[in-house]
Coordinates of C-alpha atoms in Angstrom, one line a residue:
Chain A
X1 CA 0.0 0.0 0.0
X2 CA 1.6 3.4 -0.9
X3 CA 2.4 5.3 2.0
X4 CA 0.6 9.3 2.0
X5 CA 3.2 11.9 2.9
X6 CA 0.5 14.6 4.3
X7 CA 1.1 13.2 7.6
X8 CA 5.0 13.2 7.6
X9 CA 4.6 16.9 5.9
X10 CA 2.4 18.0 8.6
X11 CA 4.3 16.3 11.4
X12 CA 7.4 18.3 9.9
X13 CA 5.4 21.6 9.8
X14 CA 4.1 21.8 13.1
X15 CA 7.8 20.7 14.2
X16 CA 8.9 23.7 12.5
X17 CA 6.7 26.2 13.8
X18 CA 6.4 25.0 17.3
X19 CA 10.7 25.1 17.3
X20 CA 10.8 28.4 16.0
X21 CA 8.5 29.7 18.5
X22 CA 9.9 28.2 21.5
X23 CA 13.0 30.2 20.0
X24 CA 11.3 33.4 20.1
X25 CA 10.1 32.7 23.5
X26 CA 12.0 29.9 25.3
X27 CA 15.7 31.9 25.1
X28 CA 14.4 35.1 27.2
X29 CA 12.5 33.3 29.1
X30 CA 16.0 31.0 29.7
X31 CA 17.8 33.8 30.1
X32 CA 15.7 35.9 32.9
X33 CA 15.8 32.7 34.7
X34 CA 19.5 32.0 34.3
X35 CA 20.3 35.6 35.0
X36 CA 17.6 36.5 38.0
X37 CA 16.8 35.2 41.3
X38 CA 13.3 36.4 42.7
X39 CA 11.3 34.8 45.3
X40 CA 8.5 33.2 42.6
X41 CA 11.5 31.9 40.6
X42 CA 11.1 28.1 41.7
X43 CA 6.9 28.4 41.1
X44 CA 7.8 29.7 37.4
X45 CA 10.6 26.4 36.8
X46 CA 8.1 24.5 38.1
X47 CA 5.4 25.6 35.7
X48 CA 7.7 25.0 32.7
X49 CA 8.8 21.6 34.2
X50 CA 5.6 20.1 34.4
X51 CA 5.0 18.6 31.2
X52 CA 7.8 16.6 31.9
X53 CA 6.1 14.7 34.4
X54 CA 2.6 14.9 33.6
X55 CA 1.4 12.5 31.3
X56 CA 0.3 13.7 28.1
X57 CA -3.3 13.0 28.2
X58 CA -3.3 15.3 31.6
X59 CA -2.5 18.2 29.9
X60 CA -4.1 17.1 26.4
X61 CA -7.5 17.1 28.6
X62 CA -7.0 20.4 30.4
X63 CA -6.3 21.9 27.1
X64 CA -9.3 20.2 25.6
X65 CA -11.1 21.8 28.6
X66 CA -9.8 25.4 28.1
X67 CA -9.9 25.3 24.6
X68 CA -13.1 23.7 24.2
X69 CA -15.6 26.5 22.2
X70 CA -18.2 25.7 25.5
X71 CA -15.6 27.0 28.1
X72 CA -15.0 30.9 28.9
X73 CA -11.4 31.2 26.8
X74 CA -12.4 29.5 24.2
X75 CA -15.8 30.8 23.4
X76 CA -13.8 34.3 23.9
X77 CA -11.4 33.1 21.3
X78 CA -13.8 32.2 18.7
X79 CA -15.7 35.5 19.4
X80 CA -13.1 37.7 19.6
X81 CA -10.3 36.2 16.8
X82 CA -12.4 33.6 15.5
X83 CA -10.2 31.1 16.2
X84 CA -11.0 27.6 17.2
X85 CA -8.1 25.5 19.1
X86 CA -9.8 22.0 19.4
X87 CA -9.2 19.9 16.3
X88 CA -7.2 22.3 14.7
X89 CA -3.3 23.1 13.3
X90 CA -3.6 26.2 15.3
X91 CA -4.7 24.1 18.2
X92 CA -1.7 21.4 18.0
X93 CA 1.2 24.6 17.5
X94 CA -0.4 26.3 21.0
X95 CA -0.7 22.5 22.8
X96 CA 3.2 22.1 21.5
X97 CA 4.4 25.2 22.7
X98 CA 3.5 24.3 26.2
X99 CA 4.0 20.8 26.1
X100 CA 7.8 21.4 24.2
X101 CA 8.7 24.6 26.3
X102 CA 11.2 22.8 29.0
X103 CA 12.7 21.1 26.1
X104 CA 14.0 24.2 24.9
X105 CA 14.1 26.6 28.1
X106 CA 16.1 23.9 30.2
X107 CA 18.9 23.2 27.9
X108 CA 19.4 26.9 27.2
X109 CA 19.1 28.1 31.4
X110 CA 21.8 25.3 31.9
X111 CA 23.9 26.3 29.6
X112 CA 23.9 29.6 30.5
X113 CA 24.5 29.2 33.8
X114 CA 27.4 27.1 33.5
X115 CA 29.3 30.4 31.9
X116 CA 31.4 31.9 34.6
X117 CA 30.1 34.5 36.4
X118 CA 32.9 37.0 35.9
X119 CA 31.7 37.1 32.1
X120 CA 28.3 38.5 32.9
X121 CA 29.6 40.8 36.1
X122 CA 32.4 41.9 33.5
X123 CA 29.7 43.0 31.3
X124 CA 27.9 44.5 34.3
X125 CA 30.6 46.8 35.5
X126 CA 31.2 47.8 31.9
X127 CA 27.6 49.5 32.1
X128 CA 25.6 47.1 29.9
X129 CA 22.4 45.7 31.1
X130 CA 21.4 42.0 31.8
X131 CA 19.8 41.8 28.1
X132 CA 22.2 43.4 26.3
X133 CA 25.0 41.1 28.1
X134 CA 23.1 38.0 27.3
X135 CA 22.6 39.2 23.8
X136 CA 26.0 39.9 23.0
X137 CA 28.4 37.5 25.4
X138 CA 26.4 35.0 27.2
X139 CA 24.5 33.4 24.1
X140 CA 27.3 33.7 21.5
X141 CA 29.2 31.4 23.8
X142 CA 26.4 29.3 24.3
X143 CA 25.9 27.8 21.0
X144 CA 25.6 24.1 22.0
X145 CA 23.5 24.7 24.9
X146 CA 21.0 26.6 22.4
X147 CA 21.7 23.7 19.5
X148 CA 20.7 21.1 21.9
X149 CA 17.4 23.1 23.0
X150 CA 16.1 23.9 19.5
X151 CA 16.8 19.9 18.3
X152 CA 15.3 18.4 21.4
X153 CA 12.1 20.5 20.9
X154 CA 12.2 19.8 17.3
X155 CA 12.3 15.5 18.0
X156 CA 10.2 15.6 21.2
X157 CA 7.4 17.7 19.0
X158 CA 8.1 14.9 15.9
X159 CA 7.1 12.0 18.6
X160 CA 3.8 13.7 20.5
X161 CA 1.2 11.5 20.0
X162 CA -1.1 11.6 23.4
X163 CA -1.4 15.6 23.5
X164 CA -2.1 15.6 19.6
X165 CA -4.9 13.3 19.7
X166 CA -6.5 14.8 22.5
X167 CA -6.3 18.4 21.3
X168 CA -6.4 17.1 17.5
X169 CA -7.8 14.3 17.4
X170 CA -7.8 12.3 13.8
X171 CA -8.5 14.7 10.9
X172 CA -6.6 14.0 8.0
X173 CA -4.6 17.4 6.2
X174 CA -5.2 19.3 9.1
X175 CA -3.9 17.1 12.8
X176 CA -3.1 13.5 11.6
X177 CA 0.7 13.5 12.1
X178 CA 2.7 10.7 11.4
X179 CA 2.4 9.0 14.9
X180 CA -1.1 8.9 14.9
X181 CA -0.9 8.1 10.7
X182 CA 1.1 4.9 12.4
X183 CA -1.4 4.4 15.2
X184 CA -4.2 4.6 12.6
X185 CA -2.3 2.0 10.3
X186 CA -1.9 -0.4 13.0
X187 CA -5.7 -0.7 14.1
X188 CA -6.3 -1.5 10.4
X189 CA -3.5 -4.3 10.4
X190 CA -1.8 -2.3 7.7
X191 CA 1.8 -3.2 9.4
X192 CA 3.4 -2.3 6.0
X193 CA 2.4 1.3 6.1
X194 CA 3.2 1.6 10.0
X195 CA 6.2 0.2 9.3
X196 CA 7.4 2.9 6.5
X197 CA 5.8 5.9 9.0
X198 CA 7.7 4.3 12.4
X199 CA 11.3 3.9 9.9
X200 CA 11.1 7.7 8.7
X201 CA 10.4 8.8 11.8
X202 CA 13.1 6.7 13.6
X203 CA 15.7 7.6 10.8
X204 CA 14.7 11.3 10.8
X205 CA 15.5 11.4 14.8
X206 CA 18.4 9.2 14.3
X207 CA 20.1 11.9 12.0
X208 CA 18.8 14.7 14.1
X209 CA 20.8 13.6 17.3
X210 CA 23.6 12.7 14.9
X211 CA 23.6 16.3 14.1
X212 CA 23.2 17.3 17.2
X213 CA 26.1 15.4 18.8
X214 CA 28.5 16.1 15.7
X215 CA 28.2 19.7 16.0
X216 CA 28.8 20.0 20.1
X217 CA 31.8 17.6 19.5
X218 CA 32.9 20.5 16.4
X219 CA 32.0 23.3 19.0
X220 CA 33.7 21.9 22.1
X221 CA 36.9 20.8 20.6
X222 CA 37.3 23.7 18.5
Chain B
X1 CA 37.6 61.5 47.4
X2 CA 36.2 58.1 47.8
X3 CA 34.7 57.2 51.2
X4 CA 33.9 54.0 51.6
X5 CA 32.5 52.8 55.6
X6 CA 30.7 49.2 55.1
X7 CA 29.3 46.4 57.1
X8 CA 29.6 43.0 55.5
X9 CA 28.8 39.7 57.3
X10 CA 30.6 36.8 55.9
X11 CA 32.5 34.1 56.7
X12 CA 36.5 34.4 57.1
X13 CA 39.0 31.5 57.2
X14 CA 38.5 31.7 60.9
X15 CA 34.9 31.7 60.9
X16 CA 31.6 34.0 60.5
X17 CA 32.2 37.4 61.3
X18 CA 31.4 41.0 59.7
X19 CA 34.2 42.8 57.4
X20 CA 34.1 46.5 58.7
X21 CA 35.5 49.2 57.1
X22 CA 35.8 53.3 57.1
X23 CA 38.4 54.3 54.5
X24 CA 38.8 57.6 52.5
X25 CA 41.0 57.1 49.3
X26 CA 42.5 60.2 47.8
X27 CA 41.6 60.7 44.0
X28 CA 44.7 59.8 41.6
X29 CA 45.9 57.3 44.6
X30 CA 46.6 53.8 44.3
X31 CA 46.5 51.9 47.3
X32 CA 47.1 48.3 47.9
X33 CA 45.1 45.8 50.1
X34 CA 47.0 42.9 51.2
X35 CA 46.1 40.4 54.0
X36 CA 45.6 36.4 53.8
X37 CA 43.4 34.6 51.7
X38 CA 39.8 34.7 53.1
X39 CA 40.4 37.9 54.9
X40 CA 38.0 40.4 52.8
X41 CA 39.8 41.8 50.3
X42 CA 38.1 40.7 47.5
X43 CA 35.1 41.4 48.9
X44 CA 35.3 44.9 49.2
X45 CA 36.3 45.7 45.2
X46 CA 33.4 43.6 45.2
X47 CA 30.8 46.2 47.4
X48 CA 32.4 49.1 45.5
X49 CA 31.8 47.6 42.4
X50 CA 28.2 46.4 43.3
X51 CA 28.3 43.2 42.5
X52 CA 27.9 42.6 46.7
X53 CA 25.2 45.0 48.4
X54 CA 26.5 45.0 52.2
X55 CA 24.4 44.7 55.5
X56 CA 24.7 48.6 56.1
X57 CA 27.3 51.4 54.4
X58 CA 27.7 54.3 52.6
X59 CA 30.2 54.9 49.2
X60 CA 30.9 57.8 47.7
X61 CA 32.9 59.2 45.2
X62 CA 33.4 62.9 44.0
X63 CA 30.5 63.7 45.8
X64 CA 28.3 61.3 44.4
X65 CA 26.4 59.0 46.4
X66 CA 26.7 55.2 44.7
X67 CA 25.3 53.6 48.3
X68 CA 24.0 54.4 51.2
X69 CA 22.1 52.2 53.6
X70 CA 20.0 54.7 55.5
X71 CA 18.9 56.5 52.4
X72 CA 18.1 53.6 50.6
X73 CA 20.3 54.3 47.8
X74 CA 21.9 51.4 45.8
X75 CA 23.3 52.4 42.4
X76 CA 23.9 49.3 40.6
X77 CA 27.4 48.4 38.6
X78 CA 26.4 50.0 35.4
X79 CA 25.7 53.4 37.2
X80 CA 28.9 53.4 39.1
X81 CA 31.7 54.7 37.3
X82 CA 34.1 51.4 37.9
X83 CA 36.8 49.5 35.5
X84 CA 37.0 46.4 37.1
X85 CA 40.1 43.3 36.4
X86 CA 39.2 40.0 37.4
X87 CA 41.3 37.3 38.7
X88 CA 40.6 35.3 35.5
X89 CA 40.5 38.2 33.2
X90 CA 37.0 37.6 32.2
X91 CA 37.6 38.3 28.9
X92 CA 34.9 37.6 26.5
X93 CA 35.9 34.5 24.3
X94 CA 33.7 35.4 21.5
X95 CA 35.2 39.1 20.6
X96 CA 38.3 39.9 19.3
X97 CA 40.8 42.1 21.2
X98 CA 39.9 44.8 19.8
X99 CA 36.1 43.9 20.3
X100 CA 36.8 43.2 23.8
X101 CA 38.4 46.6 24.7
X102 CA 35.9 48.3 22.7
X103 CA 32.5 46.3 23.9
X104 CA 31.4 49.2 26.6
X105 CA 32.6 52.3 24.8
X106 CA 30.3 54.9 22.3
X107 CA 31.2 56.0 19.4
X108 CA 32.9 59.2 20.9
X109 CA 35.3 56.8 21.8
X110 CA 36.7 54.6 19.6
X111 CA 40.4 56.8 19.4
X112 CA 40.5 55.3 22.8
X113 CA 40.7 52.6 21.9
X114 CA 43.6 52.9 19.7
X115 CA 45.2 55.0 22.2
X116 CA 45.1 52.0 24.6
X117 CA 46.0 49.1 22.3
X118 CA 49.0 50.9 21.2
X119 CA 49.7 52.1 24.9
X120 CA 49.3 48.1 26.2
X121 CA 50.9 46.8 23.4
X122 CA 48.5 45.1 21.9
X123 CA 47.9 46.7 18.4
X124 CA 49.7 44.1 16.7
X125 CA 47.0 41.7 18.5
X126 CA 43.8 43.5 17.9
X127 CA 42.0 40.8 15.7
X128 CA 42.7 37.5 17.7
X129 CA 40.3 36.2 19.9
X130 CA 41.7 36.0 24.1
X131 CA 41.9 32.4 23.4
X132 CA 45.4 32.6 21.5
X133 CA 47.1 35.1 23.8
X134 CA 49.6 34.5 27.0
X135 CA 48.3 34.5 30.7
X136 CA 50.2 38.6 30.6
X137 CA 48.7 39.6 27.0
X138 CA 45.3 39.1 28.8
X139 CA 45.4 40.3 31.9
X140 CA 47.0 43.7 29.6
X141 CA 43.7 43.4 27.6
X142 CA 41.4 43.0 30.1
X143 CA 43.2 46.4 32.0
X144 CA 42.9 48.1 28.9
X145 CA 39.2 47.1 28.7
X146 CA 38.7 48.1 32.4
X147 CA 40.3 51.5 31.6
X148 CA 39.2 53.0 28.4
X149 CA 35.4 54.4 29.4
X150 CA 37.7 56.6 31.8
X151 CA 36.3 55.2 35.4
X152 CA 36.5 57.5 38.4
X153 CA 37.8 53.8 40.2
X154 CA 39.8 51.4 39.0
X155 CA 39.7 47.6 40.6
X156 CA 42.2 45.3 40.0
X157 CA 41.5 41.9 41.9
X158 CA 45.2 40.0 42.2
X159 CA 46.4 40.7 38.1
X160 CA 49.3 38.6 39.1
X161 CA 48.7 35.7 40.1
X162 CA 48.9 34.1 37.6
X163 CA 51.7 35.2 35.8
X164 CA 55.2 34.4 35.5
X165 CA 58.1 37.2 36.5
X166 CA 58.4 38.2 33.0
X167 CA 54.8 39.1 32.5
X168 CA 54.4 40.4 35.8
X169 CA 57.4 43.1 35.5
X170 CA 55.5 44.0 32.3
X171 CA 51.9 44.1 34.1
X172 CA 53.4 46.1 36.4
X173 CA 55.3 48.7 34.5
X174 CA 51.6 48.8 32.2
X175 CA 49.8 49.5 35.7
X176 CA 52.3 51.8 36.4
X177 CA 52.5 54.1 33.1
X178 CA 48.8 54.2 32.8
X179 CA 48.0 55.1 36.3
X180 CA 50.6 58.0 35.6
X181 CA 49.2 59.2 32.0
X182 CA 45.2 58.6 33.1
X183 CA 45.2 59.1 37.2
X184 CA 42.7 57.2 38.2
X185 CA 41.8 56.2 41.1
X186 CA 42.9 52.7 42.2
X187 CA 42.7 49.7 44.0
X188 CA 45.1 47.1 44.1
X189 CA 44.4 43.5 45.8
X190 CA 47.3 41.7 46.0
X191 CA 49.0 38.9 47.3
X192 CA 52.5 40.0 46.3
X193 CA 54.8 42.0 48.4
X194 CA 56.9 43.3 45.2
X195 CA 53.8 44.1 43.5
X196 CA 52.9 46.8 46.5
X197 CA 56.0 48.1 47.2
X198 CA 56.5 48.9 43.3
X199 CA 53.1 50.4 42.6
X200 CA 51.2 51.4 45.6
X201 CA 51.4 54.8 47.5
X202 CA 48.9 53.6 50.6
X203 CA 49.1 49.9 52.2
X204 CA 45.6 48.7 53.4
X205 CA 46.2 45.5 55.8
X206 CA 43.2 43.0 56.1
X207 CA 42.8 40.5 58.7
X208 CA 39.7 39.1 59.5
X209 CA 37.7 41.9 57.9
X210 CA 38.9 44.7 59.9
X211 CA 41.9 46.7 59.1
X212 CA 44.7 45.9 60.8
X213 CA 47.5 48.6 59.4
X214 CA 46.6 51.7 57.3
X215 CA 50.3 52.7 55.8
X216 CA 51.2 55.6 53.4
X217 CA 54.1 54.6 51.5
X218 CA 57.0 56.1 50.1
X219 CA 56.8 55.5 46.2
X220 CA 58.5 57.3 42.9
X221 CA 55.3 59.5 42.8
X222 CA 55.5 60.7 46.3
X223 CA 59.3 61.5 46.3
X224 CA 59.4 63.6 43.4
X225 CA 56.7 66.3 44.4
X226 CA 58.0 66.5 48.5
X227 CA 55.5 69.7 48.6
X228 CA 51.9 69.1 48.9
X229 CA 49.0 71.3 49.0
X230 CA 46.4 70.0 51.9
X231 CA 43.1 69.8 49.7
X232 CA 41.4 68.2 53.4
X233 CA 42.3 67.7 56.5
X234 CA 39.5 65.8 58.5
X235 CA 39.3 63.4 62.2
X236 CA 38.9 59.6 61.4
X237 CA 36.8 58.9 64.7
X238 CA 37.2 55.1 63.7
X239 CA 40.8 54.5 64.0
X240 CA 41.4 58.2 65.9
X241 CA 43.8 59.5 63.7
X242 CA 44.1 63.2 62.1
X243 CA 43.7 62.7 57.9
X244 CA 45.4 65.2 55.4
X245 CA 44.8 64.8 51.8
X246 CA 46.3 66.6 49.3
X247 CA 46.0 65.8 45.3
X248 CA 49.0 62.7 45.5
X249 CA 48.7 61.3 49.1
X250 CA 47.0 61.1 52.3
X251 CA 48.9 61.1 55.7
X252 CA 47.3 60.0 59.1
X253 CA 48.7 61.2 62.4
X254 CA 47.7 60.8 65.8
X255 CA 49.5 63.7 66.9
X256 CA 47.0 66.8 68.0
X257 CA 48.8 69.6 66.7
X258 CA 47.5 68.9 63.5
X259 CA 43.9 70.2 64.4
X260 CA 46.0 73.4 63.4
X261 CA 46.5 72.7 59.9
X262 CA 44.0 74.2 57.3
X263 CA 43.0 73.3 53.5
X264 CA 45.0 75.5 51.5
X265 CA 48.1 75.5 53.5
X266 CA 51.4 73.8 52.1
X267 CA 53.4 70.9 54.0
X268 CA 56.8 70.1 53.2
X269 CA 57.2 66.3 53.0
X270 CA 60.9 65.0 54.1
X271 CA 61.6 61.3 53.2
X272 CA 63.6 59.2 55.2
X273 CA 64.5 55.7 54.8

C-alpha cells in the first residue's frame, strides 16, 4: 500500500513552527531565569517543568477543557479572533508550545549558567544591562547549549502523540501527524504502512541527534 | 575622594564574622590591600563595584552618592563609574581584542581605543580572539578594557597571580605608566609583596575583615613632588587619627597639633628611609 506523505509533511510543519516559537520565547524566558533570582523563581521552573512529568493526556485534557468553544477562553477566542483551538493546526502549534517549552528553556538556562560569572559581572561593571550582556556574550558562547534546546524540541514535538490526539484528534490534512498516521495504520493491520511511518520517523531522529552530537563535539573541541 | 564605611557579614578563614570598614581614598591614589586569603579583600572591590550590596554602608565618590544604607540608595554596577580586572580576566571568548576593549565604549570613543591598544601593546593583536594570547597579553587586555570608558575607580582583583616574573614586571610597569598618564583612582588586591611596594602609595592591611595597618608609602610619585598642597584635612573617629589629603597622598597622624592645619596650606614632606 503506498504510503501518504500529508502526515510526515504535517508532522514536519508543526515541528517547524512549534521550534521556531519556542526560539522566540524559550531563550528570554531562559535567560531571565539564568540571570535573576526572585522569590517566585522556583513556582515559574516548576510551571515549565511540568510537562515533563505529567502524562500527556493530563494536559491534552485540560487543554481540551480550556480550549473547548463551551468553556469561557475558548468561546472568547472564537468571538473575539475567530479562532477555534480544538481539532485544529492552530490548536496542535499552542498545545506544543506548552507541552515542548522545558525542552527548549532547560537546555538553554543550563547552559547559561554554566558560563562563569565574571563574564556576565564583567559586562555589568562595563555599564551594559542583563539583556544586552546576554545578547552579546552570554548566548554567543552558548551555541551548544542553544543547539541542543532547538533539536530536542524539534524531535520531542516529531514523537507527541497523546497531546495531539487529545487536542487534534484524527483529521486527516489538518492534525493527523505521522504518529497517529502509524497508530491509525496499525488498528487497520496495515503493518506495512506503519512500518514505512515508524522507519522515517526513527531515521529522521536518528540523523537529528547525529547532528546534534557532531556539532557539540565541532563546538567543544574547536 | 572616595569614602567608603561598610558592614559586611561573611564568613573568614577563621569563621563567620562582619568585614568592617571606614576608609577615604584620595583621588589619583593607588592603594594596595593585602592580607591572607579569606580575609575580605576581594570582597570589598566587590561592594564598590556592586556586584555585593553590604548589611549597612555608605560609598561615595566625587560627591556622588553610589550607596548608602540609610537612604536607601543602591546604584547598581552599570551606574557606578568602575573599571573592574578579574582574577581570571573575564575576557569575552567570543570578541576579538579589539572587540573586547571596545564592547562598553560609544562612538565618541573609539580613538580610545587605539590610544590604549598601542599604549598596552596590543595593536599588533587587535583581531585575535583571548583564546590565543599569553596569561600577561590578557590580563593587559582586560586592563585596557577596564580603563578605556575613563572610570572614576579602577579595581584590580590580584592581576598577578597568575603570571610568570616576565609578564608580571611588564603588568606592572603597564599598571604603572597608565595610572601615571590617566590618574585614576585605584585599588590594588594583591598577594605579592613586590607588586605593593613597586606600585602602591597607601598599604591597606586586612585580617579578618577589619583593618589591621593603614600605611602611606614612600613611592617614585610621592618623592618627586616632596610639597603638597592639603586639599582636606579631617578626624577619622574610627581608627582616631588626624587625615590630610592633598592631590597625590594622604597622611594620618595621631598627633593633636595637626587640628592646626587648614585646606590651602602647604606641608613640606621630608623622606627618610
Amino acid at each position: 500500500m503506498p504510503i501518504d506523505w500529508e502526515p510526515i509533511w504535517l508532522t514536519l510543519r508543526l515541528a517547524s513552527v512549534t521550534t521556531l516559537l519556542l526560539l522566540i520565547i524559550g531563550v528570554p524566558l531562559a535567560g531571565w531565569l539564568a540571570l535573576s533570582n526572585f522569590r517566585l523563581k522556583p513556582l515559574v521552573e516548576s510551571l515549565i517543568s511540568l510537562p515533563l512529568v505529567l502524562p500527556p493526556s493530563v494536559v491534552g485534557f485540560y487543554l481540551l477543557l480550556a480550549f473547548s468553544p463551551t468553556s469561557a477562553f475558548g468561546g472568547w477566542l472564537l468571538r473575539t479572533l475567530d479562532l477555534q483551538l480544538v481539532f485544529s493546526f492552530s490548536g496542535l502549534v499552542v498545545a506544543s508550545l506548552l507541552y515542548s517549552l522545558p525542552f527548549m528553556v532547560h537546555p538553554i538556562q543550563a547552559g547559561l549558567e554554566n558560563l562563569p560569572v565574571s563574564w556576565r559581572e564583567a559586562s555589568y561593571t562595563l555599564g551594559k544591562s542583563p539583556t544586552q550582556t546576554l545578547w552579546r556574550v552570554l548566548l554567543p558562547n552558548c551555541k551548544p547549549a542553544l543547539l541542543t534546546g532547538i533539536i530536542l524540541t524539534f524531535a520531542h514535538t516529531i514523537g507527541e502523540f497523546g497531546l495531539v490526539l487529545m487536542i487534534g484528534g484524527n483529521l486527516p490534512g489538518q492534525t493527523r501527524v505521522a504518529s497517529i498516521a502509524i497508530y491509525n495504520e496499525v488498528e487497520l493491520l496495515h503493518f506495512e504502512t506503519a512500518h514505512a511511518y515508524a522507519a522515517l520517523l526513527l531515521g529522521l531522529s536518528l540523523a537529528i541527534l547525529l547532528l546534534v552530537y557532531s556539532f557539540n563535539k565541532r563546538v567543544t573541541t574547536v | 575622594m572616595i569614602d567608603l564605611t561598610v558592614t559586611f557579614p561573611r564568613l573568614f578563614t577563621e569563621g563567620p564574622g562582619n568585614l568592617q570598614l571606614a576608609v577615604s581614598l584620595t583621588s589619583g591614589s593607588l592603594t594596595a590591600v593585602v592580607g591572607p586569603s579569606g580575609s575580605g579583600k576581594t570582597t570589598i572591590l566587590r561592594v564598590l563595584a556592586g556586584l555585593e550590596t553590604p548589611s549597612q554602608g555608605r560609598i561615595v565618590v566625587d560627591d556622588q552618592v553610589w550607596l548608602d544604607h540609610e537612604q536607601r540608595i543602591n546604584l547598581p554596577p552599570q551606574q557606578r563609574s568602575i573599571g573592574y580586572v578579574f582574577q581570571d580576566t573575564a575576557l569575552f571568548p567570543n570578541l576579538t581584542v579589539r572587540e573586547n576593549i571596545a564592547y562598553a565604549t560609544t562612538r565618541g570613543q573609539r580613538t580610545q581605543v587605539d590610544e590604549l591598544l598601542e599604549s598596552a601593546g596590543l595593536a599588533s593583536f587587535a583581531s585575535i580572539r583571548p583564546a590565543q594570547l599569553s596569561g600577561g597579553q590578557r590580563q593587559r587586555v582586560a586592563l585596557a578594557r577596564a580603563l578605556v570608558r575613563r572610570p572614576k575607580l579602577l579595581l584590580l582583583d590580584e592581576p598577578f597571580s597568575a603570571l610568570d616574573d616576565d609578564a608580571t614586571d611588564q603588568l606592572r610597569q603597564l599598571l604603572r605608566s597608565l595610572h601615571r598618564t590617566w590618574g585614576t583612582t585605584t585599588i590594588l588586591v594583591s598577594h605579592h609583596k613586590a607588586d605593593v611596594q613597586a606600585l602602591a602609595d597607601r598599604v591597606i592591611q586586612l585580617s579578618q575583615g577589619r583593618i589591621l595597618t593603614d600605611q602611606s608609602q614612600l613611592n617614585q610619585a610621592t618623592l618627586t613632588t616632596p610639597s603638597q598642597v592639603i586639599r582636606q584635612i579631617w578626624f577619622d573617629q574610627a581608627q582616631q587619627q588626624w587625615v590630610i589629603d592633598t592631590d597625590t597622598i594622604q597622611l594620618r597622624s595621631v598627633n593633636a597639633d595637626w587640628s592646626l592645619l587648614q585646606a590651602g596650606m602647604t606641608v613640606d614632606l621630608t623622606w627618610y628611609g
